[in-house]
Coordinates of C-alpha atoms and ligand atoms in Angstrom, one line a residue:
M167 CA -38.2 -9.4 -19.0
T168 CA -34.9 -10.9 -18.0
T169 CA -34.4 -13.2 -21.0
I170 CA -31.4 -11.4 -22.4
G171 CA -29.7 -11.2 -19.0
D172 CA -30.4 -14.9 -18.4
Q173 CA -28.9 -15.8 -21.7
Q174 CA -25.8 -13.8 -21.1
L175 CA -25.5 -15.4 -17.6
L176 CA -25.9 -18.8 -19.1
K177 CA -23.2 -18.1 -21.6
R178 CA -20.8 -16.8 -18.9
M179 CA -21.5 -19.9 -16.8
N180 CA -20.8 -22.2 -19.7
R181 CA -17.6 -20.4 -20.5
S182 CA -16.6 -20.6 -16.8
V183 CA -17.3 -24.4 -16.9
L184 CA -14.9 -24.9 -19.8
L185 CA -12.2 -22.7 -18.2
R186 CA -12.4 -24.5 -14.9
L187 CA -12.2 -27.9 -16.6
L188 CA -9.1 -26.8 -18.5
R189 CA -7.5 -25.4 -15.3
A190 CA -7.9 -28.8 -13.6
Q191 CA -7.1 -30.9 -16.7
P192 CA -4.9 -29.0 -19.2
G193 CA -4.8 -30.5 -22.7
L194 CA -8.4 -31.5 -23.0
S195 CA -9.8 -31.5 -26.6
R196 CA -13.1 -30.0 -27.6
A197 CA -14.7 -33.4 -27.7
R198 CA -13.5 -34.2 -24.2
L199 CA -14.7 -30.9 -23.0
A200 CA -18.1 -31.6 -24.4
A201 CA -18.1 -35.1 -22.8
E202 CA -17.0 -33.7 -19.4
S203 CA -19.2 -30.7 -19.3
G204 CA -22.4 -32.1 -20.8
L205 CA -22.5 -29.2 -23.3
T206 CA -23.1 -30.0 -27.0
K207 CA -20.1 -30.1 -29.3
S208 CA -21.3 -27.2 -31.3
T209 CA -21.7 -25.0 -28.1
V210 CA -18.2 -26.1 -27.0
S211 CA -16.8 -25.2 -30.4
L212 CA -18.4 -21.8 -30.4
L213 CA -17.3 -20.9 -26.8
V214 CA -13.8 -22.3 -27.3
R215 CA -13.4 -20.1 -30.4
E216 CA -14.5 -17.0 -28.4
L217 CA -12.1 -17.9 -25.5
I218 CA -9.2 -18.3 -27.9
D219 CA -10.0 -15.0 -29.6
E220 CA -10.1 -13.3 -26.2
D221 CA -6.7 -14.9 -25.2
W222 CA -8.1 -17.0 -22.4
L223 CA -7.2 -20.2 -24.2
S224 CA -4.6 -21.4 -26.6
E225 CA -4.6 -24.5 -28.8
G226 CA -2.0 -26.6 -30.4
G227 CA 1.0 -28.7 -29.5
T228 CA 1.0 -32.5 -29.9
A229 CA -2.3 -33.9 -30.9
V230 CA -3.8 -36.0 -28.1
A231 CA -6.0 -39.0 -28.3
D232 CA -9.4 -37.7 -27.1
G233 CA -10.5 -41.0 -25.7
L234 CA -13.2 -41.1 -28.2
G235 CA -11.3 -42.7 -31.0
R236 CA -9.8 -39.7 -32.8
P237 CA -6.7 -37.6 -32.3
S238 CA -7.6 -34.0 -31.6
T239 CA -6.1 -30.6 -30.7
P240 CA -5.3 -30.0 -27.0
L241 CA -6.5 -26.8 -25.4
R242 CA -4.8 -25.0 -22.5
I243 CA -5.2 -21.9 -20.4
N244 CA -3.3 -19.2 -22.3
V245 CA -0.6 -17.9 -19.9
G246 CA 1.2 -15.9 -22.6
V247 CA -1.1 -12.8 -23.0
R248 CA -3.2 -11.9 -20.1
A249 CA -1.7 -11.0 -16.7
L250 CA -3.5 -10.3 -13.5
M251 CA -2.2 -7.5 -11.3
G252 CA -2.5 -7.6 -7.6
V253 CA -1.6 -4.9 -5.0
E254 CA -1.4 -5.2 -1.2
I255 CA -1.6 -1.9 0.7
A256 CA -0.1 -2.9 4.0
V257 CA 0.5 -0.7 7.1
E258 CA 4.2 -0.2 6.3
T259 CA 4.6 -1.4 2.7
V260 CA 3.0 -1.6 -0.7
R261 CA 3.5 -4.9 -2.6
L262 CA 2.6 -5.3 -6.3
V263 CA 2.6 -8.6 -8.3
C264 CA 1.6 -9.7 -11.7
V265 CA 0.6 -13.3 -12.1
S266 CA -0.4 -15.5 -15.1
L267 CA -3.9 -17.0 -15.2
Q268 CA -2.4 -20.1 -13.6
G269 CA -0.9 -18.2 -10.6
E270 CA 2.7 -18.0 -11.8
V271 CA 4.4 -14.9 -10.4
L272 CA 5.7 -12.9 -13.4
Y273 CA 6.6 -9.7 -11.6
A274 CA 6.9 -8.5 -8.1
D275 CA 7.8 -5.1 -6.6
T276 CA 7.7 -3.9 -3.0
H277 CA 8.2 -0.4 -1.6
A278 CA 7.8 1.2 1.8
L279 CA 4.5 3.1 2.1
T280 CA 5.5 6.7 1.7
D281 CA 2.3 8.5 2.5
G282 CA -0.5 6.8 4.4
S283 CA -3.3 9.2 3.4
P284 CA -5.8 7.7 0.9
A285 CA -4.7 10.1 -1.8
G286 CA -1.0 9.4 -1.2
V287 CA -1.6 5.7 -1.2
C288 CA -3.6 5.9 -4.5
A289 CA -0.8 7.9 -6.1
Q290 CA 1.9 5.5 -5.0
V291 CA 0.0 2.4 -6.1
A292 CA -0.7 4.0 -9.5
R293 CA 3.0 4.8 -10.0
M294 CA 4.0 1.2 -9.2
A295 CA 1.2 -0.2 -11.5
A296 CA 2.4 2.0 -14.4
A297 CA 6.0 0.7 -13.9
A298 CA 4.7 -2.9 -13.8
N299 CA 2.6 -2.4 -16.9
A300 CA 5.5 -1.0 -18.9
Q301 CA 7.6 -4.1 -17.9
L302 CA 4.8 -6.5 -18.9
K303 CA 4.3 -4.8 -22.2
K304 CA 7.9 -5.5 -23.1
G305 CA 7.2 -9.2 -22.5
G306 CA 4.1 -9.0 -24.8
L307 CA 1.7 -9.3 -21.8
R308 CA -1.3 -7.1 -21.0
V309 CA -3.0 -6.4 -17.7
S310 CA -6.5 -7.7 -17.8
S311 CA -7.5 -6.7 -14.2
I312 CA -6.2 -5.1 -11.1
G313 CA -7.1 -6.2 -7.6
V314 CA -6.2 -4.2 -4.6
C315 CA -6.4 -5.3 -0.9
V316 CA -6.2 -3.3 2.3
P317 CA -5.9 -4.2 6.0
G318 CA -9.4 -3.3 6.9
A319 CA -13.1 -4.1 6.4
V320 CA -14.2 -3.4 2.8
D321 CA -17.8 -3.1 1.6
D322 CA -17.4 -4.9 -1.7
C323 CA -20.7 -3.5 -3.1
T324 CA -19.5 0.1 -2.9
G325 CA -15.7 -0.1 -2.7
V326 CA -15.7 1.8 0.6
V327 CA -13.1 0.9 3.2
R328 CA -15.4 0.9 6.3
F329 CA -12.7 0.6 8.9
A330 CA -8.9 0.2 8.7
P331 CA -7.7 1.1 12.2
N332 CA -4.0 0.5 11.5
L333 CA -4.1 3.0 8.6
G334 CA -6.4 5.3 10.6
W335 CA -9.1 5.1 7.9
R336 CA -12.8 5.1 8.4
N337 CA -15.4 5.2 5.5
V338 CA -12.9 5.9 2.8
S339 CA -14.3 5.7 -0.7
L340 CA -11.1 4.0 -2.0
L341 CA -12.2 2.2 -5.2
P342 CA -13.3 5.2 -7.2
A343 CA -10.1 7.0 -6.2
L344 CA -8.0 4.0 -7.3
E345 CA -9.8 3.8 -10.6
E346 CA -9.1 7.5 -11.2
A347 CA -5.5 7.1 -10.3
F348 CA -5.0 4.1 -12.6
A349 CA -6.7 5.9 -15.5
A350 CA -4.4 8.9 -14.9
V351 CA -1.2 6.8 -15.4
G352 CA -2.4 5.1 -18.6
L353 CA -4.4 2.2 -17.3
P354 CA -7.9 3.3 -18.1
G355 CA -10.8 0.8 -18.5
V356 CA -9.1 -2.0 -16.6
T357 CA -11.4 -3.7 -14.1
V358 CA -10.4 -2.7 -10.6
Q359 CA -11.5 -4.6 -7.5
L360 CA -11.0 -3.9 -3.8
Q361 CA -11.0 -6.4 -1.0
N362 CA -9.8 -7.0 2.5
D363 CA -6.2 -8.4 2.7
A364 CA -7.0 -11.7 4.3
D365 CA -10.1 -12.2 2.0
A366 CA -7.8 -11.7 -0.9
A367 CA -5.1 -14.0 0.5
V368 CA -7.5 -16.9 0.8
L369 CA -8.4 -16.6 -2.8
G370 CA -4.7 -16.9 -3.9
E371 CA -4.5 -20.1 -2.0
Y372 CA -7.9 -21.3 -3.4
E373 CA -7.6 -20.4 -7.0
F374 CA -3.9 -21.2 -7.6
V375 CA -4.0 -24.7 -6.1
A376 CA -0.8 -26.4 -7.1
S377 CA 1.3 -23.3 -7.8
E378 CA 4.9 -23.7 -7.0
Y379 CA 5.6 -20.2 -8.0
K380 CA 8.9 -19.1 -9.5
L381 CA 10.0 -15.6 -9.2
A382 CA 12.8 -14.2 -11.4
A383 CA 16.1 -14.2 -9.5
N384 CA 16.3 -10.5 -10.2
E385 CA 13.2 -8.8 -8.9
N386 CA 11.3 -6.6 -11.4
K387 CA 12.5 -8.7 -14.3
L388 CA 9.9 -10.8 -16.0
A389 CA 10.2 -14.5 -15.1
S390 CA 10.6 -16.9 -18.0
N391 CA 7.2 -17.7 -19.2
E392 CA 7.3 -21.4 -19.2
N393 CA 4.4 -22.7 -17.3
K394 CA 4.7 -25.8 -15.2
L395 CA 1.8 -25.0 -12.9
A396 CA -1.4 -26.8 -12.5
S397 CA -4.5 -25.2 -11.0
G398 CA -7.7 -26.9 -9.9
E399 CA -10.3 -26.7 -7.3
G400 CA -9.2 -26.0 -3.8
E401 CA -10.1 -27.1 -0.3
D402 CA -13.5 -25.9 0.8
P403 CA -14.1 -24.5 3.4
L404 CA -10.7 -22.9 3.5
I405 CA -9.5 -20.2 5.9
F406 CA -6.5 -17.9 5.6
V407 CA -5.4 -16.2 8.8
N408 CA -3.3 -13.2 8.1
C409 CA -1.3 -12.4 11.3
D410 CA 0.4 -9.1 10.5
V411 CA 0.2 -5.7 12.2
G412 CA -3.5 -6.4 12.0
V413 CA -5.0 -9.8 12.3
G414 CA -7.8 -11.0 10.0
A415 CA -9.2 -14.1 8.3
G416 CA -10.4 -14.8 4.8
V417 CA -13.0 -17.6 4.3
V418 CA -13.9 -19.5 1.2
L419 CA -17.2 -21.3 1.8
N420 CA -19.2 -23.2 -0.8
D421 CA -16.8 -22.3 -3.6
R422 CA -17.1 -18.5 -2.9
L423 CA -15.4 -15.9 -0.9
F424 CA -17.5 -15.3 2.2
T425 CA -17.5 -11.7 3.2
G426 CA -20.7 -11.4 5.2
A427 CA -23.5 -8.8 4.9
Q428 CA -21.2 -5.8 5.1
G429 CA -17.8 -7.1 4.4
M430 CA -17.0 -7.6 8.1
A431 CA -16.8 -11.4 8.1
G432 CA -13.4 -12.7 9.3
E433 CA -12.4 -9.6 11.3
I434 CA -11.2 -11.9 13.9
G435 CA -8.4 -9.6 15.1
H436 CA -11.1 -7.7 17.0
T437 CA -12.7 -10.7 18.6
I438 CA -12.3 -10.2 22.3
L439 CA -10.2 -12.9 24.0
E440 CA -9.9 -11.3 27.4
L441 CA -12.3 -8.9 29.1
D442 CA -10.4 -5.7 30.1
G443 CA -7.3 -7.0 28.4
P444 CA -4.6 -4.9 26.7
L445 CA -5.7 -1.9 24.6
C446 CA -6.2 -2.6 20.8
S447 CA -5.8 -0.4 17.8
C448 CA -9.6 -0.3 17.5
G449 CA -9.9 1.4 20.9
R450 CA -11.4 -1.6 22.7
R451 CA -9.6 -3.9 25.1
G452 CA -8.6 -7.5 25.0
C453 CA -8.9 -8.0 21.2
A454 CA -6.9 -10.9 19.5
E455 CA -4.7 -8.3 17.7
A456 CA -3.6 -6.8 21.0
F457 CA -2.1 -10.2 22.0
F458 CA -0.3 -11.3 18.9
G459 CA -0.3 -8.6 16.1
S460 CA 3.2 -8.4 14.7
R461 CA 4.0 -5.1 16.5
V462 CA 3.0 -6.7 19.9
L463 CA 5.4 -9.6 19.2
E464 CA 8.2 -7.2 18.3
R465 CA 8.0 -5.4 21.6
E466 CA 10.9 -5.9 24.0
G467 CA 10.1 -8.7 26.5
A468 CA 7.1 -9.9 24.5
D469 CA 5.8 -13.2 25.8
T470 CA 5.7 -15.2 22.6
Q471 CA 4.6 -18.4 24.3
R472 CA 1.5 -16.7 25.9
A473 CA 0.8 -15.0 22.5
A474 CA 0.9 -18.4 20.8
A475 CA -1.5 -19.8 23.4
F476 CA -4.0 -17.0 22.6
F477 CA -3.4 -17.5 18.9
G478 CA -4.2 -21.2 19.4
V479 CA -7.4 -20.4 21.1
L480 CA -8.4 -18.1 18.1
L481 CA -7.6 -20.9 15.6
Q482 CA -9.6 -23.4 17.6
N483 CA -12.5 -21.0 17.7
L484 CA -12.3 -20.7 13.9
W485 CA -12.1 -24.4 13.5
V486 CA -15.3 -25.1 15.5
T487 CA -17.1 -22.2 13.8
F488 CA -16.4 -23.2 10.2
N489 CA -15.0 -26.8 10.4
P490 CA -12.6 -26.0 7.5
R491 CA -10.7 -28.5 5.5
A492 CA -7.6 -26.4 5.9
I493 CA -6.3 -23.3 7.8
V494 CA -3.4 -21.4 6.2
L495 CA -1.3 -19.0 8.1
G496 CA 0.4 -15.9 6.7
G497 CA 1.7 -12.5 7.7
K498 CA 4.7 -11.1 9.4
A499 CA 4.0 -12.5 12.9
C500 CA 4.0 -16.1 11.4
A501 CA 6.9 -15.5 9.0
E502 CA 9.2 -14.0 11.6
H503 CA 8.3 -16.2 14.6
R504 CA 8.1 -19.8 13.2
G505 CA 7.8 -21.3 16.7
F506 CA 4.8 -19.0 17.2
A507 CA 2.8 -20.6 14.3
Q508 CA 4.0 -24.1 15.2
A509 CA 2.8 -23.7 18.8
A510 CA -0.6 -22.5 17.7
F511 CA -0.8 -25.4 15.2
E512 CA -0.1 -27.9 18.0
S513 CA -2.7 -26.3 20.2
V514 CA -5.4 -26.9 17.4
K515 CA -4.2 -30.5 17.1
R516 CA -4.4 -31.1 20.8
H517 CA -7.9 -29.6 20.9
A518 CA -9.0 -31.8 17.9
D519 CA -7.5 -34.9 19.6
G520 CA -9.3 -34.1 22.8
A521 CA -12.6 -33.8 20.9
G522 CA -11.9 -37.1 19.0
M523 CA -12.1 -35.2 15.7
P524 CA -9.6 -35.0 12.8
A525 CA -7.8 -31.7 12.8
P526 CA -7.9 -29.5 9.7
A527 CA -4.8 -29.4 7.5
L528 CA -2.6 -26.6 8.8
R529 CA 0.1 -25.0 6.7
T530 CA 1.8 -21.7 6.0
A531 CA 1.1 -19.5 3.0
R532 CA 2.2 -20.9 -0.3
Y533 CA 3.2 -17.4 -1.6
D534 CA 4.8 -16.4 1.6
E535 CA 4.7 -12.6 2.1
L536 CA 3.2 -12.1 -1.4
A537 CA 0.0 -14.0 -0.4
P538 CA -2.3 -11.0 -0.1
A539 CA -1.0 -9.4 -3.3
V540 CA -1.3 -12.6 -5.3
G541 CA -4.8 -13.1 -3.8
A542 CA -5.7 -9.6 -4.9
A543 CA -4.7 -10.6 -8.4
A544 CA -7.0 -13.6 -8.1
L545 CA -10.1 -11.5 -7.3
A546 CA -11.1 -10.9 -10.9
L547 CA -10.5 -14.5 -11.8
H548 CA -12.5 -15.8 -8.9
E549 CA -15.5 -13.6 -10.0
Y550 CA -15.0 -14.6 -13.6
L551 CA -15.1 -18.3 -12.9
R552 CA -18.1 -18.0 -10.7
P553 CA -20.6 -15.8 -12.5
L554 CA -23.3 -14.2 -10.2
Q555 CA -26.7 -13.3 -11.5
P556 CA -26.4 -9.8 -12.8
D557 CA -28.8 -8.4 -10.2
A558 CA -27.3 -10.3 -7.3
K559 CA -24.8 -7.5 -6.6
A560 CA -27.5 -4.9 -6.9
R561 CA -29.7 -6.8 -4.4
R562 CA -26.8 -6.9 -2.0
A563 CA -26.2 -3.2 -2.4
R564 CA -29.9 -2.5 -1.7
A565 CA -29.8 -4.7 1.4
L566 CA -26.8 -2.8 2.6
A567 CA -28.5 0.6 1.9
R568 CA -31.4 -0.6 4.0
A569 CA -29.1 -1.8 6.8
V570 CA -27.4 1.6 7.1
A571 CA -30.5 3.7 6.6
Ligands
ZN875 ZN1 -9.6 -4.4 18.4

C-alpha cells in the first residue's frame, strides 16, 4: 500500500503550490490563495499555519483587500529566519554564499582553494560553512540547507563525483564526506546536496527570477535584511553556460533541472568541435574546453577571435538542440573577456537570422561570479518546490545500478 506516501506527497505538493504562488505574488491572503490554487479554504488555512510555524511564511502588515469583499491579512515568504547556504568548489577557489528564500545574498566569502584533495576540500568547505553559520546566527538566521557544486559530472542519486578532470577526481564519493565534515563543525542534520556547477548555476537564474541582489559593502557582514526582491517562475527551457577553467551547461527543462540518466547532461565542454584538435584536460583532442576554457584564453598569444567563433558554434548547437527561451553566460572566460561573450552572442543571432527564427534571449549571469554558489543554495529550494514521488529517486538509483552493472 502506498496510501500514506501518496497523502504525504499530496500535502507536499499543496504546500509547494502555496509557496510558489506567494513567491510570484507576495501579499496574497488565505482567501486569494484558495481562489488561485483551487484548494479549499480549510486546507489553505491548515497548510498556511504549518508554513508559518516552520518559518516559510510570515503574515501581517497592512491588511489588503482580498478582492472577495473583505480586508484580510497578507502573507509573504519569510526572509527573516531561514537561510540557504551554497558553496562552489572551483578549480582555484571556494566560494560560499548564504541567500534568503527570495535569493537575496546575505553573506559571501571567497578563498583560494588550499588543498585540492577531496579530504582537503571537505575540510576547507566545512571551516568556511562554520564561519558563515556563526555570522548568520548573530543576525537571527538559521541555515536550513547546504548545496555544494563542483566542476564535474555528479551522479545526483549517490552523491558521487564521476569525473572532474580539472580537479583530477574520478568516482569520488563526495556527498557523504561533506555531510561528515559539516556535522564535525556543528552543522549536523542539515540537508546537504551536491550538484555540477553549471547545473547549480542555472537553478540560481531560474529560481530567483527578479533578484537584483545586494551584497553588504563590507564582505562577510550580513546585508540589511530588507527584502525588495520578487521571485517567480523563470524562462523554460533555460540554459546556463559556465565558461570557466572547465566549460559546462546547466539545463532547466519542463520546470526541472535536467541532468540526464547519469548526471552527464550538459557536459558540453567535452563535445568535440575539431577532430584531432588541441589536447583537452579529459585526455581527448578537440574538445570545446580546449578552445575557450579560461586557461586557454589566458595563454600568451591566445586567439580570442577564433575562440569566440568556436564558442558561437557551441551556443548555436545548444540552441538547435534545446530551443531554449534564454541562454545565460557565466564564468571567468566571459567575465574577463567581455568581447568574447559578445562575439559569441552575435554569432548565435546571425545563425538565427539566417534560419529565419527568433534568437533566444542572451545575457550574462545575474549573480556574476557568485552564480554557481547562489545556484547551489537554490538546490534545496528547487527540490522543495517540485516534490517528486518518494520512490522516483529510488527508481532512478536502481536504473543507474543496472546501467553500471
Ligand atoms: Zn575534453
